[in-house]
Tab-separated table of C-alpha atoms in Angstrom:
chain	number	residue	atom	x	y	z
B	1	UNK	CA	29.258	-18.036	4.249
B	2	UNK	CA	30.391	-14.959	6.659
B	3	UNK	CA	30.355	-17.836	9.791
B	4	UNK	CA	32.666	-20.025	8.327
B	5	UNK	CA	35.125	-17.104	6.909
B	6	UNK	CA	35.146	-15.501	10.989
B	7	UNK	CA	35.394	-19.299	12.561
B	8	UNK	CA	38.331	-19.873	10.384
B	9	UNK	CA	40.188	-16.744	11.161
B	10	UNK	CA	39.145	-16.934	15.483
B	11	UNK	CA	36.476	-15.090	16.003
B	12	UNK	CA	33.244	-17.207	17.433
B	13	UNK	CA	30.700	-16.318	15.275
B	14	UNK	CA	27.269	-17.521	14.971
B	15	UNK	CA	24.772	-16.550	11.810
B	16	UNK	CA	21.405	-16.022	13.323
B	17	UNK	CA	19.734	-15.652	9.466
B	18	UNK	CA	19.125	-12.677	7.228
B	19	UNK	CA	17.279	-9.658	8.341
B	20	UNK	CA	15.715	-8.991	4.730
B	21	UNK	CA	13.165	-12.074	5.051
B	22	UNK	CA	11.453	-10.479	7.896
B	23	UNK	CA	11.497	-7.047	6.454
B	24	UNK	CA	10.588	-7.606	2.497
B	25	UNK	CA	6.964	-8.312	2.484
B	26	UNK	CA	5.258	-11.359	0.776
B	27	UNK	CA	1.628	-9.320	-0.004
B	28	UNK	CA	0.794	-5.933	-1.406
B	29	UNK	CA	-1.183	-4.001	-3.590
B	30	UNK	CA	-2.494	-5.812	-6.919
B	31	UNK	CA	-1.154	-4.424	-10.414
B	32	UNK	CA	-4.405	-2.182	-11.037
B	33	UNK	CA	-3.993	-0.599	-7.709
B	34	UNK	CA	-0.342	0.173	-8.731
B	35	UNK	CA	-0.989	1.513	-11.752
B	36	UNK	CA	-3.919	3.849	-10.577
B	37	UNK	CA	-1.729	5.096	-7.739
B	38	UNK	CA	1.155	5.915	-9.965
B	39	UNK	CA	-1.600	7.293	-12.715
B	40	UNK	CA	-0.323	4.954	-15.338
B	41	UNK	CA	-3.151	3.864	-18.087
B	42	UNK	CA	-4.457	-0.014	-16.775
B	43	UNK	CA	-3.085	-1.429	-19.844
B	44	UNK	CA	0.783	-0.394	-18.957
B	45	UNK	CA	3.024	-2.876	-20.030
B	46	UNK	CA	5.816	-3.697	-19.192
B	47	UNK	CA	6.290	-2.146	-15.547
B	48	UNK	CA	9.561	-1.289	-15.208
B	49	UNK	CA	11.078	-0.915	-11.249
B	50	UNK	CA	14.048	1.052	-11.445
B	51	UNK	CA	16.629	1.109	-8.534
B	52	UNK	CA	19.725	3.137	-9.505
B	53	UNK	CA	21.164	3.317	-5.561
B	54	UNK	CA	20.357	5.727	-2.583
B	55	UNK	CA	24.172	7.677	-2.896
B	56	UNK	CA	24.321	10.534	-5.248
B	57	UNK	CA	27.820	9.756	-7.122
B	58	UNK	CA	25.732	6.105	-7.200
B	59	UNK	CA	22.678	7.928	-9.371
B	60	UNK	CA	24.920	10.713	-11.133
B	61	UNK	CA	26.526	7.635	-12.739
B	62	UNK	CA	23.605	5.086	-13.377
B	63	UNK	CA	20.965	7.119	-13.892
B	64	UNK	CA	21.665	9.021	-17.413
B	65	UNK	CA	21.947	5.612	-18.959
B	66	UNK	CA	18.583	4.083	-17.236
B	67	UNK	CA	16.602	7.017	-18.436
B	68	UNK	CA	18.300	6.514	-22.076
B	69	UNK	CA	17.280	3.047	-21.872
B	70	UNK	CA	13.849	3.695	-20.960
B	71	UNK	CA	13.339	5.798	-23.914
B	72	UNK	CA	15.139	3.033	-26.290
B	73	UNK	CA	12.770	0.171	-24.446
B	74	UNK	CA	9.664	2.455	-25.639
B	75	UNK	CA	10.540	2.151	-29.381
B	76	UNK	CA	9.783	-1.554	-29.096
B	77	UNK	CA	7.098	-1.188	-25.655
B	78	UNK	CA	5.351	1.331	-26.331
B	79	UNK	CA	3.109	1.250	-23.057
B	80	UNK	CA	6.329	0.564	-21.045
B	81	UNK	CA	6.184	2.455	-17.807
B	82	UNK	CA	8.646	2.848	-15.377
B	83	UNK	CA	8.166	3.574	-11.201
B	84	UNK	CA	11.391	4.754	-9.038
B	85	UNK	CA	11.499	4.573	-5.445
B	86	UNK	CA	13.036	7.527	-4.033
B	87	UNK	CA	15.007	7.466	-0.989
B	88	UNK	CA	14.942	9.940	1.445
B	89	UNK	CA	17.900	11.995	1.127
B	90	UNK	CA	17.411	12.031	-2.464
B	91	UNK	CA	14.550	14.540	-4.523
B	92	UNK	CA	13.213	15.087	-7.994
B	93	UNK	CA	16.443	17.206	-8.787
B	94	UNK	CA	18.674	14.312	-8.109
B	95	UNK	CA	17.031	12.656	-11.160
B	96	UNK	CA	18.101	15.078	-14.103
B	97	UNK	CA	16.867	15.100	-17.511
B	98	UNK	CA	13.428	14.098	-17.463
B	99	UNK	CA	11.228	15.512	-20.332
B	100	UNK	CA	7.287	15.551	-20.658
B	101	UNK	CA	7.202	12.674	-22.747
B	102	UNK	CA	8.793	10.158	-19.912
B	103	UNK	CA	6.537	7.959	-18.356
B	104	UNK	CA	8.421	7.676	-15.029
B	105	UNK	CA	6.697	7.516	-11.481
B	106	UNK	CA	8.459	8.029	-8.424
B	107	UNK	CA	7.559	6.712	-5.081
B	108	UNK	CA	8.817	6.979	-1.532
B	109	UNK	CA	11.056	4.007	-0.867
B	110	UNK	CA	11.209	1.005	-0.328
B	111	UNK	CA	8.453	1.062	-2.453
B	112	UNK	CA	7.365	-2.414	-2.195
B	113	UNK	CA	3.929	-2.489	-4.241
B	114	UNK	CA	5.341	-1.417	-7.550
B	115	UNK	CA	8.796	-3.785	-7.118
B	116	UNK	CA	5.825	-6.423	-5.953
B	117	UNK	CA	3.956	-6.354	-9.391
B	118	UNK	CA	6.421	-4.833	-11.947
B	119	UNK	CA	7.287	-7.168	-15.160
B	120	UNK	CA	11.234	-6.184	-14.398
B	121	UNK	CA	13.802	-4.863	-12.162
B	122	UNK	CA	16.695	-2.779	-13.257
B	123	UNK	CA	18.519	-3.010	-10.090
B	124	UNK	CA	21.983	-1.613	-8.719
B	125	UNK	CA	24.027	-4.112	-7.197
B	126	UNK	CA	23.432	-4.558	-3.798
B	127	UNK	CA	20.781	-5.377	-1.618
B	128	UNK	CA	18.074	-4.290	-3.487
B	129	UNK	CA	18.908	-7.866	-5.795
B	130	UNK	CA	18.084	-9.600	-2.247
B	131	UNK	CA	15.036	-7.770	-1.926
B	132	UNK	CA	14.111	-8.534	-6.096
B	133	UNK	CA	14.677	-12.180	-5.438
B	134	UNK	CA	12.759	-12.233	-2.006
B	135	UNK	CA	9.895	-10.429	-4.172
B	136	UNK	CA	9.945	-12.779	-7.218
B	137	UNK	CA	10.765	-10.600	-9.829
B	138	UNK	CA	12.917	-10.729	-12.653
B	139	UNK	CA	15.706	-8.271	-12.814
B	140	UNK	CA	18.749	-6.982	-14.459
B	141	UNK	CA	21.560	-6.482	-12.460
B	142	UNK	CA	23.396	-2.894	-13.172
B	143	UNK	CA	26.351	-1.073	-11.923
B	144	UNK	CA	28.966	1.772	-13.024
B	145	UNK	CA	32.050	2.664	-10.563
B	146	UNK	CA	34.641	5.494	-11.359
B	147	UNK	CA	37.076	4.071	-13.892
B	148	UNK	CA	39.853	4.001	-11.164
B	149	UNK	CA	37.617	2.077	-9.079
B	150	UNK	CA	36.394	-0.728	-11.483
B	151	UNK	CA	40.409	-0.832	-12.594
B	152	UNK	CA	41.673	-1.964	-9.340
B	153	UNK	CA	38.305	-4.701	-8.225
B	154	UNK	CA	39.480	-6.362	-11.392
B	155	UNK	CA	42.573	-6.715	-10.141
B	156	UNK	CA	41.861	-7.382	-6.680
B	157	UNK	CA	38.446	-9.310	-6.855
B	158	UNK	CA	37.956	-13.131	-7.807
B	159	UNK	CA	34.357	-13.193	-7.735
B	160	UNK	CA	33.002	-14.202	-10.944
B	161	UNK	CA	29.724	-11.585	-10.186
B	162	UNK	CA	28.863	-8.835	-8.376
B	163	UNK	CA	25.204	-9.275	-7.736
B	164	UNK	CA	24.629	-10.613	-4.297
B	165	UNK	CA	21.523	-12.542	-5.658
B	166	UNK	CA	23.797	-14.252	-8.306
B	167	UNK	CA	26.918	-14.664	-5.497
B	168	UNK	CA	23.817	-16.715	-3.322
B	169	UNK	CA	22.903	-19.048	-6.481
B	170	UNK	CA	24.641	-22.380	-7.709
B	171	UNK	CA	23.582	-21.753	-10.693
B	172	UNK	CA	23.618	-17.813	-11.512
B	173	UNK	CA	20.833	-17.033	-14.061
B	174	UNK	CA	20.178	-12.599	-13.654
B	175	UNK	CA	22.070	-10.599	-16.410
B	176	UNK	CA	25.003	-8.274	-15.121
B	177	UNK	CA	25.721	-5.113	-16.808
B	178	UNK	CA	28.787	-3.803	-15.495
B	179	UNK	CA	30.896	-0.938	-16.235
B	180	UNK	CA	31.868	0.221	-20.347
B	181	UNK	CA	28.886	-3.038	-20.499
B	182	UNK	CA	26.343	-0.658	-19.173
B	183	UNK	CA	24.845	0.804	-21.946
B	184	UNK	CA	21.596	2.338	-22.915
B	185	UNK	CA	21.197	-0.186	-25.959
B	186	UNK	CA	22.136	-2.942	-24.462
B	187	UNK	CA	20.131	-2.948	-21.482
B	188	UNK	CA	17.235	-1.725	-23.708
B	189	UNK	CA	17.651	-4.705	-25.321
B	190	UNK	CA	18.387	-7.505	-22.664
B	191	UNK	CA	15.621	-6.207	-21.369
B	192	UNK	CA	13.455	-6.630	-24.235
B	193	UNK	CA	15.368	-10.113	-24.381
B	194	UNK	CA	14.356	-11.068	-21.260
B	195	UNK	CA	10.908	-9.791	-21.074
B	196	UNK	CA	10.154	-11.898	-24.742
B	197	UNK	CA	11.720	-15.568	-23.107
B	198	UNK	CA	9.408	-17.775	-20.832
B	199	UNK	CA	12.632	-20.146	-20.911
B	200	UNK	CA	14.867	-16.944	-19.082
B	201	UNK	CA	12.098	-16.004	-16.589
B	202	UNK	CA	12.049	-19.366	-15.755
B	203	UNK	CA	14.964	-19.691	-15.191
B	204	UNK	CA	15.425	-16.682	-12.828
B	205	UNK	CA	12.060	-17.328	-10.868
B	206	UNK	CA	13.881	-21.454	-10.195
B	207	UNK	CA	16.730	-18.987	-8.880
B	208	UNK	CA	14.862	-16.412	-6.789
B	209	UNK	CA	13.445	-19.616	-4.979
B	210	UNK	CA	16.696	-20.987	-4.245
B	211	UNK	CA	17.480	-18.107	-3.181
B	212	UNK	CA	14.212	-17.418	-0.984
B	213	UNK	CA	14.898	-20.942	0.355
B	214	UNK	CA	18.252	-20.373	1.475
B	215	UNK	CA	17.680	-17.159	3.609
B	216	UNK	CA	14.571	-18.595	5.336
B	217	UNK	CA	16.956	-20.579	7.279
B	218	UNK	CA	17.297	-19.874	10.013
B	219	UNK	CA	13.833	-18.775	10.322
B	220	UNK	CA	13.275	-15.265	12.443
B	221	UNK	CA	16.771	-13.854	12.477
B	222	UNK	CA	15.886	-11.166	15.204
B	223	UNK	CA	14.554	-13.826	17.838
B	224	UNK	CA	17.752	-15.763	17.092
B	225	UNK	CA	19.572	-12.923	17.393
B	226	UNK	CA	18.192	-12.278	20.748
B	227	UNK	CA	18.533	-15.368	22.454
B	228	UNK	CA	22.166	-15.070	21.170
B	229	UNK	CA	22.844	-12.205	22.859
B	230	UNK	CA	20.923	-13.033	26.258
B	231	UNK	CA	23.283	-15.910	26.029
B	232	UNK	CA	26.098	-13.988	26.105
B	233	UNK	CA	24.783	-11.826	28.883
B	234	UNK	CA	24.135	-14.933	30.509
B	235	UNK	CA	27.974	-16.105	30.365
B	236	UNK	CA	29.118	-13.043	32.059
């Protein structure tokens, strides 16, 4: 939609695709292989990808409530595992409040082989819902701003979501928890929700396809890209 929104206001632009389909990758690791390399038991269930952001104030906000989750999603899973990818600029002290009994692994990101084969996403809002559609996976989208923050988007913003893989869909199907609606308990439990419907899943994975559909077109954004910009070169 960015094309039309820069034609209409002058500037000639051209949208050569998304990057993401030629960086997210369609193969990896199988489930057992996952699970050994994170040294989770074989019978783990569910897997649990957890993506609270790469920006500190991002994780000093979502993260408390994730790892409360986790905990409340073990009194009704209790083989539930859960796998982080870690960006770079982040460590293990970034992550605070992690006791013995937590079953959390953390990988370097992207991380693509446990996103690949986990049973659900908890996802910050952003990209990484591109890259959880692209993958096939059901997620939940989550996000906490400062108060002063979320008080003026509602008052600017019309967008009925947030998460770019719902903004994408005609017919939005992946739960947003946003703001004072981010809570322990009740992502604990839409995620229990969500793990015990076939009829949900469904309904997401018809989604993530759309989705997948719509951002393989047009195919191999960087050669378009380039024979843009040749063009261009070519011009002057």
């Amino acid at each position: 939609f960015e094309e039309r929104f820069f034609r209409k206001e002058g500037v000639d632009a051209i949208y050569v695709g998304n990057p993401l389909v030629e960086v997210v990758p369609t193969r990896g690791a199988s489930r057992s292989q996952v699970l050994r390399a994170l040294t989770f038991p074989p019978d783990a269930t569910p897997l649990v990808s957890i993506l609270p952001g790469s920006r500190r104030s991002e994780i000093q906000r979502i993260w408390p409530v994730l790892l409360d989750a986790s905990r409340d999603l073990r009194k009704t899973h209790p083989k539930a595992v859960f796998a982080v990818p870690r960006p770079r600029n982040l460590d293990i002290r970034d992550y605070p409040g992690l006791e013995r009994d937590d079953r959390f692994a953390f990988v370097d990101a992207p991380g693509w082989d446990a996103r690949k084969v986990c049973d659900v996403a908890w996802v910050k809002s952003g990209t990484s819902t591109v890259e959880a559609a692209l993958l096939d996976r059901p997620m939940i989208v989550v996000y906490k701003v400062a108060a002063l923050s979320a008080f003026m988007a509602r008052r600017l913003l019309t967008l009925k979501h947030v998460g770019m893989v719902n903004i994408l869909s005609k017919r939005p199907a992946v739960p947003e928890l946003l703001q004072e609606d981010l809570t322990a308990d009740r992502l604990a439990r839409t995620t229990a929700r969500l793990l015990a419907s076939s009829k949900e899943r469904r309904a997401q994975a018809a989604q993530m396809a759309q989705v997948r559909r719509d951002l393989s077109h047009p195919p191999r954004p960087s050669d378009r890209a380039a024979r843009e910009i040749l063009k261009l070169l070519r011009k002057r």
